[in-house]
Short mmCIF file of C-alpha atoms in Angstrom, two decimals:
data_model
loop_
_atom_site.label_atom_id
_atom_site.label_comp_id
_atom_site.label_asym_id
_atom_site.label_seq_id
_atom_site.Cartn_x
_atom_site.Cartn_y
_atom_site.Cartn_z
CA MET A 1 -56.58 -12.12 31.58
CA GLU A 2 -57.08 -15.77 32.55
CA GLN A 3 -54.31 -17.33 34.62
CA SER A 4 -54.24 -20.28 32.22
CA GLU A 5 -53.03 -17.87 29.52
CA ILE A 6 -50.30 -16.57 31.80
CA VAL A 7 -49.16 -20.09 32.68
CA SER A 8 -49.00 -20.94 28.96
CA PHE A 9 -46.93 -17.80 28.31
CA LEU A 10 -44.58 -18.68 31.16
CA GLU A 11 -44.10 -22.21 29.87
CA ALA A 12 -42.94 -20.80 26.52
CA GLU A 13 -40.86 -17.99 28.00
CA LEU A 14 -39.10 -20.17 30.55
CA ALA A 15 -38.39 -22.82 27.91
CA VAL A 16 -36.39 -20.21 26.01
CA ARG A 17 -34.62 -18.88 29.10
CA SER A 18 -33.68 -22.26 30.52
CA ALA A 19 -33.21 -24.12 27.23
CA CYS A 20 -35.46 -26.90 28.48
CA ARG A 21 -39.17 -27.54 28.71
CA PRO A 22 -40.51 -26.42 32.12
CA THR A 23 -42.43 -28.78 34.38
CA VAL A 24 -45.71 -27.35 35.68
CA ARG A 25 -46.98 -28.60 39.03
CA GLU A 26 -50.40 -27.57 40.21
CA THR A 27 -51.17 -27.49 43.92
CA HIS A 28 -54.42 -26.62 45.66
CA THR A 29 -53.46 -22.92 45.79
CA ALA A 30 -50.68 -22.35 43.25
CA TYR A 31 -48.96 -23.19 39.99
CA VAL A 32 -45.25 -23.97 40.29
CA LEU A 33 -43.10 -23.96 37.17
CA LEU A 34 -39.75 -25.75 37.35
CA ALA A 35 -37.30 -24.50 34.74
CA GLY A 36 -33.58 -25.17 34.82
CA ARG A 37 -32.03 -23.88 38.04
CA PHE A 38 -35.13 -22.05 39.23
CA ALA A 39 -38.72 -22.56 40.32
CA TYR A 40 -41.50 -19.99 39.93
CA LYS A 41 -44.67 -19.88 41.99
CA LEU A 42 -47.88 -18.20 40.84
CA LYS A 43 -50.71 -18.05 43.36
CA LYS A 44 -54.14 -19.03 42.08
CA ASN A 45 -56.93 -16.49 41.91
CA ILE A 46 -59.07 -18.28 44.51
CA VAL A 47 -60.98 -17.75 47.73
CA LEU A 48 -61.14 -20.59 50.27
CA SER A 49 -62.44 -20.71 53.81
CA TYR A 50 -58.95 -20.00 55.15
CA LEU A 51 -57.38 -17.74 52.49
CA ASP A 52 -58.20 -15.06 49.92
CA PHE A 53 -55.99 -14.70 46.82
CA SER A 54 -58.75 -13.05 44.77
CA THR A 55 -56.97 -9.84 43.74
CA LEU A 56 -53.66 -9.10 42.10
CA GLU A 57 -52.69 -6.89 45.05
CA ARG A 58 -53.41 -9.65 47.58
CA ARG A 59 -51.46 -12.24 45.59
CA LYS A 60 -48.46 -9.93 45.43
CA ALA A 61 -48.67 -9.15 49.16
CA PHE A 62 -48.79 -12.83 50.09
CA LEU A 63 -45.87 -13.63 47.79
CA GLU A 64 -43.88 -10.87 49.47
CA GLU A 65 -44.78 -12.31 52.88
CA GLU A 66 -43.81 -15.80 51.70
CA LEU A 67 -40.44 -14.46 50.57
CA ARG A 68 -39.87 -12.68 53.89
CA ILE A 69 -40.78 -15.45 56.31
CA ASN A 70 -39.17 -18.31 54.40
CA ARG A 71 -35.76 -16.68 54.36
CA ALA A 72 -35.62 -17.38 58.09
CA LEU A 73 -35.38 -21.11 57.31
CA ALA A 74 -34.38 -21.39 53.67
CA GLY A 75 -32.17 -18.32 53.24
CA ASN A 76 -31.48 -17.14 49.71
CA ILE A 77 -33.26 -20.14 48.19
CA TYR A 78 -36.10 -17.61 48.09
CA ARG A 79 -34.82 -15.01 45.63
CA ARG A 80 -37.23 -12.30 44.53
CA ILE A 81 -40.70 -11.28 43.31
CA LEU A 82 -41.08 -10.85 39.53
CA PRO A 83 -43.94 -9.24 37.59
CA VAL A 84 -45.62 -10.62 34.51
CA THR A 85 -46.44 -7.48 32.55
CA THR A 86 -48.37 -6.36 29.51
CA GLU A 87 -46.04 -4.22 27.38
CA ASP A 88 -46.96 -1.33 25.06
CA ASP A 89 -47.25 -3.67 22.09
CA GLY A 90 -49.73 -5.86 24.00
CA ARG A 91 -47.37 -8.78 24.51
CA LEU A 92 -46.69 -10.39 27.85
CA ALA A 93 -43.24 -10.12 29.40
CA LEU A 94 -41.59 -11.68 32.44
CA GLY A 95 -39.91 -8.99 34.52
CA GLY A 96 -40.94 -6.31 32.04
CA PHE A 97 -41.73 -2.61 32.54
CA GLY A 98 -45.37 -2.54 31.53
CA LYS A 99 -48.54 -3.00 33.57
CA PRO A 100 -48.33 -6.00 35.95
CA VAL A 101 -50.98 -8.62 35.31
CA GLU A 102 -49.54 -11.25 37.66
CA TRP A 103 -46.68 -11.77 40.12
CA LEU A 104 -44.29 -14.69 40.62
CA LEU A 105 -42.01 -15.81 43.42
CA GLU A 106 -38.63 -16.93 42.07
CA MET A 107 -36.78 -19.62 44.03
CA VAL A 108 -33.69 -21.73 43.53
CA ARG A 109 -34.84 -25.18 42.44
CA LEU A 110 -34.13 -27.89 44.98
CA PRO A 111 -33.24 -31.45 43.89
CA ASP A 112 -36.33 -33.67 43.79
CA GLU A 113 -34.30 -36.73 44.71
CA ASP A 114 -33.31 -35.16 48.05
CA MET A 115 -36.83 -34.26 49.20
CA LEU A 116 -37.53 -36.14 52.42
CA ASP A 117 -40.68 -37.82 51.09
CA HIS A 118 -38.73 -39.11 48.07
CA ARG A 119 -35.83 -40.24 50.23
CA LEU A 120 -38.19 -42.24 52.43
CA GLN A 121 -39.60 -44.01 49.39
CA ASP A 122 -36.05 -45.03 48.49
CA ARG A 123 -35.37 -45.96 52.14
CA HIS A 124 -32.21 -43.88 52.09
CA VAL A 125 -32.01 -41.46 55.04
CA THR A 126 -29.08 -41.54 57.44
CA ALA A 127 -29.01 -40.85 61.16
CA ALA A 128 -26.51 -38.04 60.51
CA GLU A 129 -28.97 -36.35 58.14
CA VAL A 130 -31.72 -36.53 60.76
CA VAL A 131 -29.36 -34.99 63.33
CA ALA A 132 -28.59 -32.19 60.86
CA LEU A 133 -32.32 -31.63 60.26
CA GLY A 134 -32.97 -31.52 64.00
CA ARG A 135 -30.21 -28.95 64.37
CA VAL A 136 -31.80 -26.74 61.70
CA LEU A 137 -35.27 -26.98 63.27
CA CYS A 138 -34.12 -26.43 66.86
CA GLY A 139 -31.98 -23.49 65.80
CA PHE A 140 -34.94 -21.95 64.03
CA TYR A 141 -37.28 -22.44 67.00
CA ALA A 142 -34.68 -20.93 69.33
CA ARG A 143 -34.40 -17.82 67.13
CA THR A 144 -38.09 -17.27 66.53
CA SER A 145 -40.58 -16.01 69.06
CA SER A 146 -44.29 -16.02 69.76
CA TYR A 147 -46.63 -13.10 69.46
CA ARG A 148 -47.67 -11.74 72.84
CA ASP A 149 -50.95 -13.63 72.73
CA GLY A 150 -49.51 -16.63 70.89
CA ALA A 151 -50.73 -19.24 73.38
CA ALA A 152 -54.28 -17.90 73.37
CA VAL A 153 -54.28 -17.74 69.57
CA TYR A 154 -52.93 -21.28 69.36
CA LEU A 155 -55.48 -22.68 71.81
CA LYS A 156 -58.31 -20.92 69.96
CA HIS A 157 -57.07 -22.52 66.73
CA LEU A 158 -56.96 -25.98 68.30
CA ARG A 159 -60.49 -25.60 69.66
CA ARG A 160 -62.02 -24.19 66.50
CA GLU A 161 -60.37 -26.57 64.07
CA SER A 162 -61.13 -29.60 66.26
CA LEU A 163 -64.83 -28.79 66.01
CA ILE A 164 -64.56 -28.25 62.25
CA ASN A 165 -62.70 -31.56 61.91
CA LYS A 166 -65.57 -33.33 63.65
CA GLU A 167 -68.25 -31.55 61.65
CA HIS A 168 -66.67 -32.11 58.23
CA LEU A 169 -65.60 -35.70 58.78
CA LEU A 170 -69.01 -36.73 60.08
CA ALA A 171 -70.67 -35.00 57.14
CA MET A 172 -68.40 -36.93 54.74
CA ARG A 173 -68.58 -40.27 56.56
CA GLY A 174 -70.30 -41.92 53.60
CA GLN A 175 -67.10 -41.41 51.60
CA LEU A 176 -64.82 -42.76 54.32
CA SER A 177 -63.78 -46.13 55.72
CA ASN A 178 -64.69 -47.73 59.03
CA HIS A 179 -61.71 -45.95 60.61
CA LEU A 180 -64.00 -42.96 61.24
CA SER A 181 -65.26 -43.15 64.81
CA PRO A 182 -67.61 -40.41 66.10
CA SER A 183 -66.46 -41.21 69.63
CA ASP A 184 -62.81 -40.64 68.62
CA LEU A 185 -63.69 -37.26 67.12
CA GLU A 186 -65.55 -36.31 70.27
CA HIS A 187 -62.65 -37.51 72.40
CA ALA A 188 -60.23 -35.38 70.37
CA THR A 189 -62.21 -32.19 71.01
CA ARG A 190 -62.66 -33.05 74.69
CA LEU A 191 -58.97 -33.76 75.20
CA VAL A 192 -58.05 -30.31 73.85
CA GLU A 193 -60.32 -28.77 76.48
CA LEU A 194 -58.92 -30.95 79.26
CA CYS A 195 -55.39 -29.86 78.36
CA ALA A 196 -56.20 -26.15 77.82
CA ALA A 197 -54.54 -24.98 81.03
CA GLU A 198 -51.36 -26.86 80.15
CA VAL A 199 -51.31 -25.22 76.70
CA MET A 200 -51.50 -21.76 78.27
CA GLU A 201 -48.73 -22.64 80.73
CA ARG A 202 -46.52 -23.79 77.87
CA GLY A 203 -47.05 -20.40 76.27
CA ARG A 204 -45.82 -18.71 79.44
CA ARG A 205 -42.70 -20.89 79.24
CA GLY A 206 -41.97 -19.73 75.68
CA LEU A 207 -42.70 -23.10 74.05
CA ILE A 208 -45.33 -21.78 71.63
CA VAL A 209 -43.52 -20.01 68.82
CA ASP A 210 -43.99 -18.51 65.38
CA GLY A 211 -43.20 -21.78 63.63
CA HIS A 212 -43.35 -23.25 60.16
CA GLY A 213 -47.10 -23.86 60.17
CA ASP A 214 -47.10 -26.73 57.66
CA LEU A 215 -44.08 -28.90 58.47
CA ARG A 216 -44.43 -31.95 56.23
CA LEU A 217 -42.06 -34.42 54.59
CA GLU A 218 -42.34 -32.74 51.19
CA HIS A 219 -41.24 -29.40 52.67
CA ILE A 220 -37.81 -30.69 53.69
CA CYS A 221 -34.83 -31.18 51.39
CA LEU A 222 -31.92 -33.24 52.73
CA THR A 223 -29.15 -31.21 51.19
CA ASP A 224 -26.09 -30.33 53.29
CA PRO A 225 -27.27 -28.55 55.37
CA PRO A 226 -30.96 -29.50 55.14
CA ILE A 227 -33.37 -26.88 53.81
CA VAL A 228 -36.87 -26.44 55.24
CA PHE A 229 -39.15 -24.43 52.97
CA ASP A 230 -42.75 -23.46 52.13
CA ARG A 231 -43.51 -21.93 55.51
CA LEU A 232 -47.18 -20.96 55.82
CA GLU A 233 -47.64 -17.32 54.85
CA PHE A 234 -51.35 -16.54 54.53
CA ASP A 235 -52.25 -16.49 58.25
CA LYS A 236 -49.64 -15.77 60.91
CA ASN A 237 -52.00 -17.08 63.59
CA MET A 238 -51.82 -20.56 62.04
CA ARG A 239 -48.04 -20.52 62.60
CA GLN A 240 -48.45 -20.12 66.37
CA ILE A 241 -47.60 -23.62 67.54
CA ASP A 242 -45.99 -25.68 70.27
CA VAL A 243 -42.59 -26.85 69.03
CA TYR A 244 -43.48 -30.38 70.18
CA ASP A 245 -46.76 -30.28 68.24
CA GLU A 246 -45.02 -29.23 65.03
CA VAL A 247 -42.17 -31.74 65.23
CA GLY A 248 -44.59 -34.38 66.55
CA TYR A 249 -46.70 -33.96 63.43
CA LEU A 250 -43.63 -34.47 61.24
CA ALA A 251 -42.80 -37.54 63.36
CA LEU A 252 -46.25 -39.00 62.68
CA GLU A 253 -45.86 -38.40 58.94
CA ALA A 254 -42.54 -40.25 59.02
CA GLU A 255 -44.12 -43.08 61.04
CA ILE A 256 -46.94 -43.42 58.51
CA ALA A 257 -44.24 -43.67 55.82
CA GLY A 258 -42.67 -46.56 57.76
CA HIS A 259 -39.78 -44.66 59.37
CA GLY A 260 -40.83 -44.05 62.96
CA TRP A 261 -37.20 -43.83 64.10
CA ILE A 262 -36.84 -40.46 62.36
CA GLY A 263 -39.55 -38.86 64.47
CA ARG A 264 -38.24 -40.38 67.65
CA ASP A 265 -34.76 -39.02 66.94
CA LEU A 266 -36.10 -35.54 66.09
CA LEU A 267 -38.24 -35.37 69.23
CA THR A 268 -35.25 -36.46 71.31
CA GLN A 269 -33.29 -33.51 69.88
CA VAL A 270 -36.17 -31.15 70.63
CA GLN A 271 -36.34 -32.37 74.22
CA ARG A 272 -32.58 -31.93 74.69
CA THR A 273 -32.85 -28.34 73.46
CA PHE A 274 -36.12 -27.13 74.97
CA LYS A 275 -36.78 -29.56 77.86
CA ASN A 276 -40.37 -29.30 79.19
CA PRO A 277 -42.06 -31.95 77.02
CA PRO A 278 -45.87 -31.94 77.00
CA SER A 279 -47.74 -34.39 79.19
CA PRO A 280 -48.60 -37.67 77.43
CA SER A 281 -52.21 -36.52 77.26
CA LEU A 282 -51.35 -33.25 75.51
CA MET A 283 -49.00 -35.00 73.09
CA GLN A 284 -51.84 -37.38 72.24
CA ALA A 285 -54.23 -34.44 71.84
CA TYR A 286 -51.78 -32.88 69.39
CA GLY A 287 -51.44 -36.14 67.47
CA MET A 288 -55.19 -36.73 67.13
CA PHE A 289 -55.74 -33.12 66.14
CA ARG A 290 -53.15 -33.29 63.36
CA MET A 291 -54.32 -36.63 62.00
CA PHE A 292 -58.01 -35.65 61.95
CA LEU A 293 -57.12 -32.28 60.43
CA ARG A 294 -55.14 -33.94 57.63
CA ALA A 295 -58.00 -36.42 57.05
CA ARG A 296 -60.46 -33.55 56.82
CA LEU A 297 -58.31 -31.52 54.41
CA ALA A 298 -57.94 -34.60 52.21
CA ILE A 299 -61.62 -35.54 52.08
CA ASP A 300 -62.72 -31.93 51.64
CA HIS A 301 -61.22 -32.08 48.15
CA LEU A 302 -64.35 -34.03 47.23
CA LEU A 303 -66.42 -30.91 47.91
CA GLU A 304 -64.84 -29.13 44.94
CA PRO A 305 -67.03 -28.80 41.82
CA PHE A 306 -64.77 -31.11 39.79
CA PRO A 307 -62.45 -32.92 42.21
CA LYS A 308 -59.29 -34.36 40.70
CA THR A 309 -58.23 -37.90 41.64
CA PRO A 310 -61.02 -38.47 44.21
CA ALA A 311 -59.79 -41.98 45.01
CA LYS A 312 -56.43 -40.51 46.05
CA TRP A 313 -58.06 -38.20 48.60
CA VAL A 314 -60.27 -40.95 50.05
CA LYS A 315 -57.24 -43.20 50.48
CA GLN A 316 -55.23 -40.41 52.08
CA ALA A 317 -58.05 -39.52 54.48
CA ASP A 318 -58.41 -43.18 55.50
CA ILE A 319 -54.69 -43.40 56.29
CA TYR A 320 -54.86 -40.38 58.58
CA LEU A 321 -58.08 -41.58 60.22
CA ALA A 322 -56.48 -44.94 60.98
CA LYS A 323 -53.51 -43.25 62.64
CA GLY A 324 -55.84 -40.93 64.57
CA ALA A 325 -57.83 -43.94 65.81
CA GLU A 326 -54.58 -45.62 66.87
CA ILE A 327 -53.62 -42.57 68.92
CA ALA A 328 -57.12 -42.31 70.39
CA ALA A 329 -56.93 -45.90 71.61
CA SER A 330 -53.95 -45.02 73.81
CA THR A 331 -55.05 -41.67 75.22
CA THR A 332 -54.97 -40.79 78.90
CA VAL A 333 -56.49 -37.87 80.82
CA CYS A 334 -54.62 -34.65 81.57
#
């Protein structure tokens, strides 16, 4: 059965259950249906270079993992896994007793107006809310731990993805602005190597943890207390990260949005809790890596057979490239 048929069924079914028409949001890897008090995620039947959701069993397993790991940050916002089934009479049912044809993750719906990216557009975020967010993040990092080889896994990821960033961005340079500098991309890969020993030492100090893995503005809701959600589930190795790298990336996103003070305040809280900040060179290596990675992920949308909103992805890639070039201009040597 095509997933489009299942999404259509869910739209009708959830409209009855919630007494309102659901909103369907499509991401790169999922369909999310917002209906009344709840949100339902259905993973797409896709294979990408970094994930494989191609079977019903794999999609269920990754939804179960998403439920498990996100409860560490978002608690009971993540509720349960539900089947979409084919019943004896051939009709589809949500949470039925027939043969499962798809699986959904049910979550409590969070208020759109309190998402951090929306709040920044409205220029309405308070210092107290940032303190509360920092408290949530630092508490999470203090509770979590790294795998035994977390530092080695993390360094391998930085090295590999830095090379892929360079390869993909240079291949797509005809689609990009003048912010793309081959020398900056080369400098970014070289700086990771120069700081490799420091990365391994930070692992020995317990500063590389099983983190969020995709900490962005749209994954934070400024309720009381703040809720951080959508932790990366499909590759635990991609969650191995220096706490300063992860929060530093969020700080750069806030700076791009015109609110640099938020990142500065969050990093101050991290330093008070964990001490041992990275050297300026390593912090710059982290920043360039994240900006070039985000530029690459944006422009790679144009490699899809029928890319949606191509102008959006070019603009987004250019923004990240410009910030990466700005960081590159101020780099020092480890």
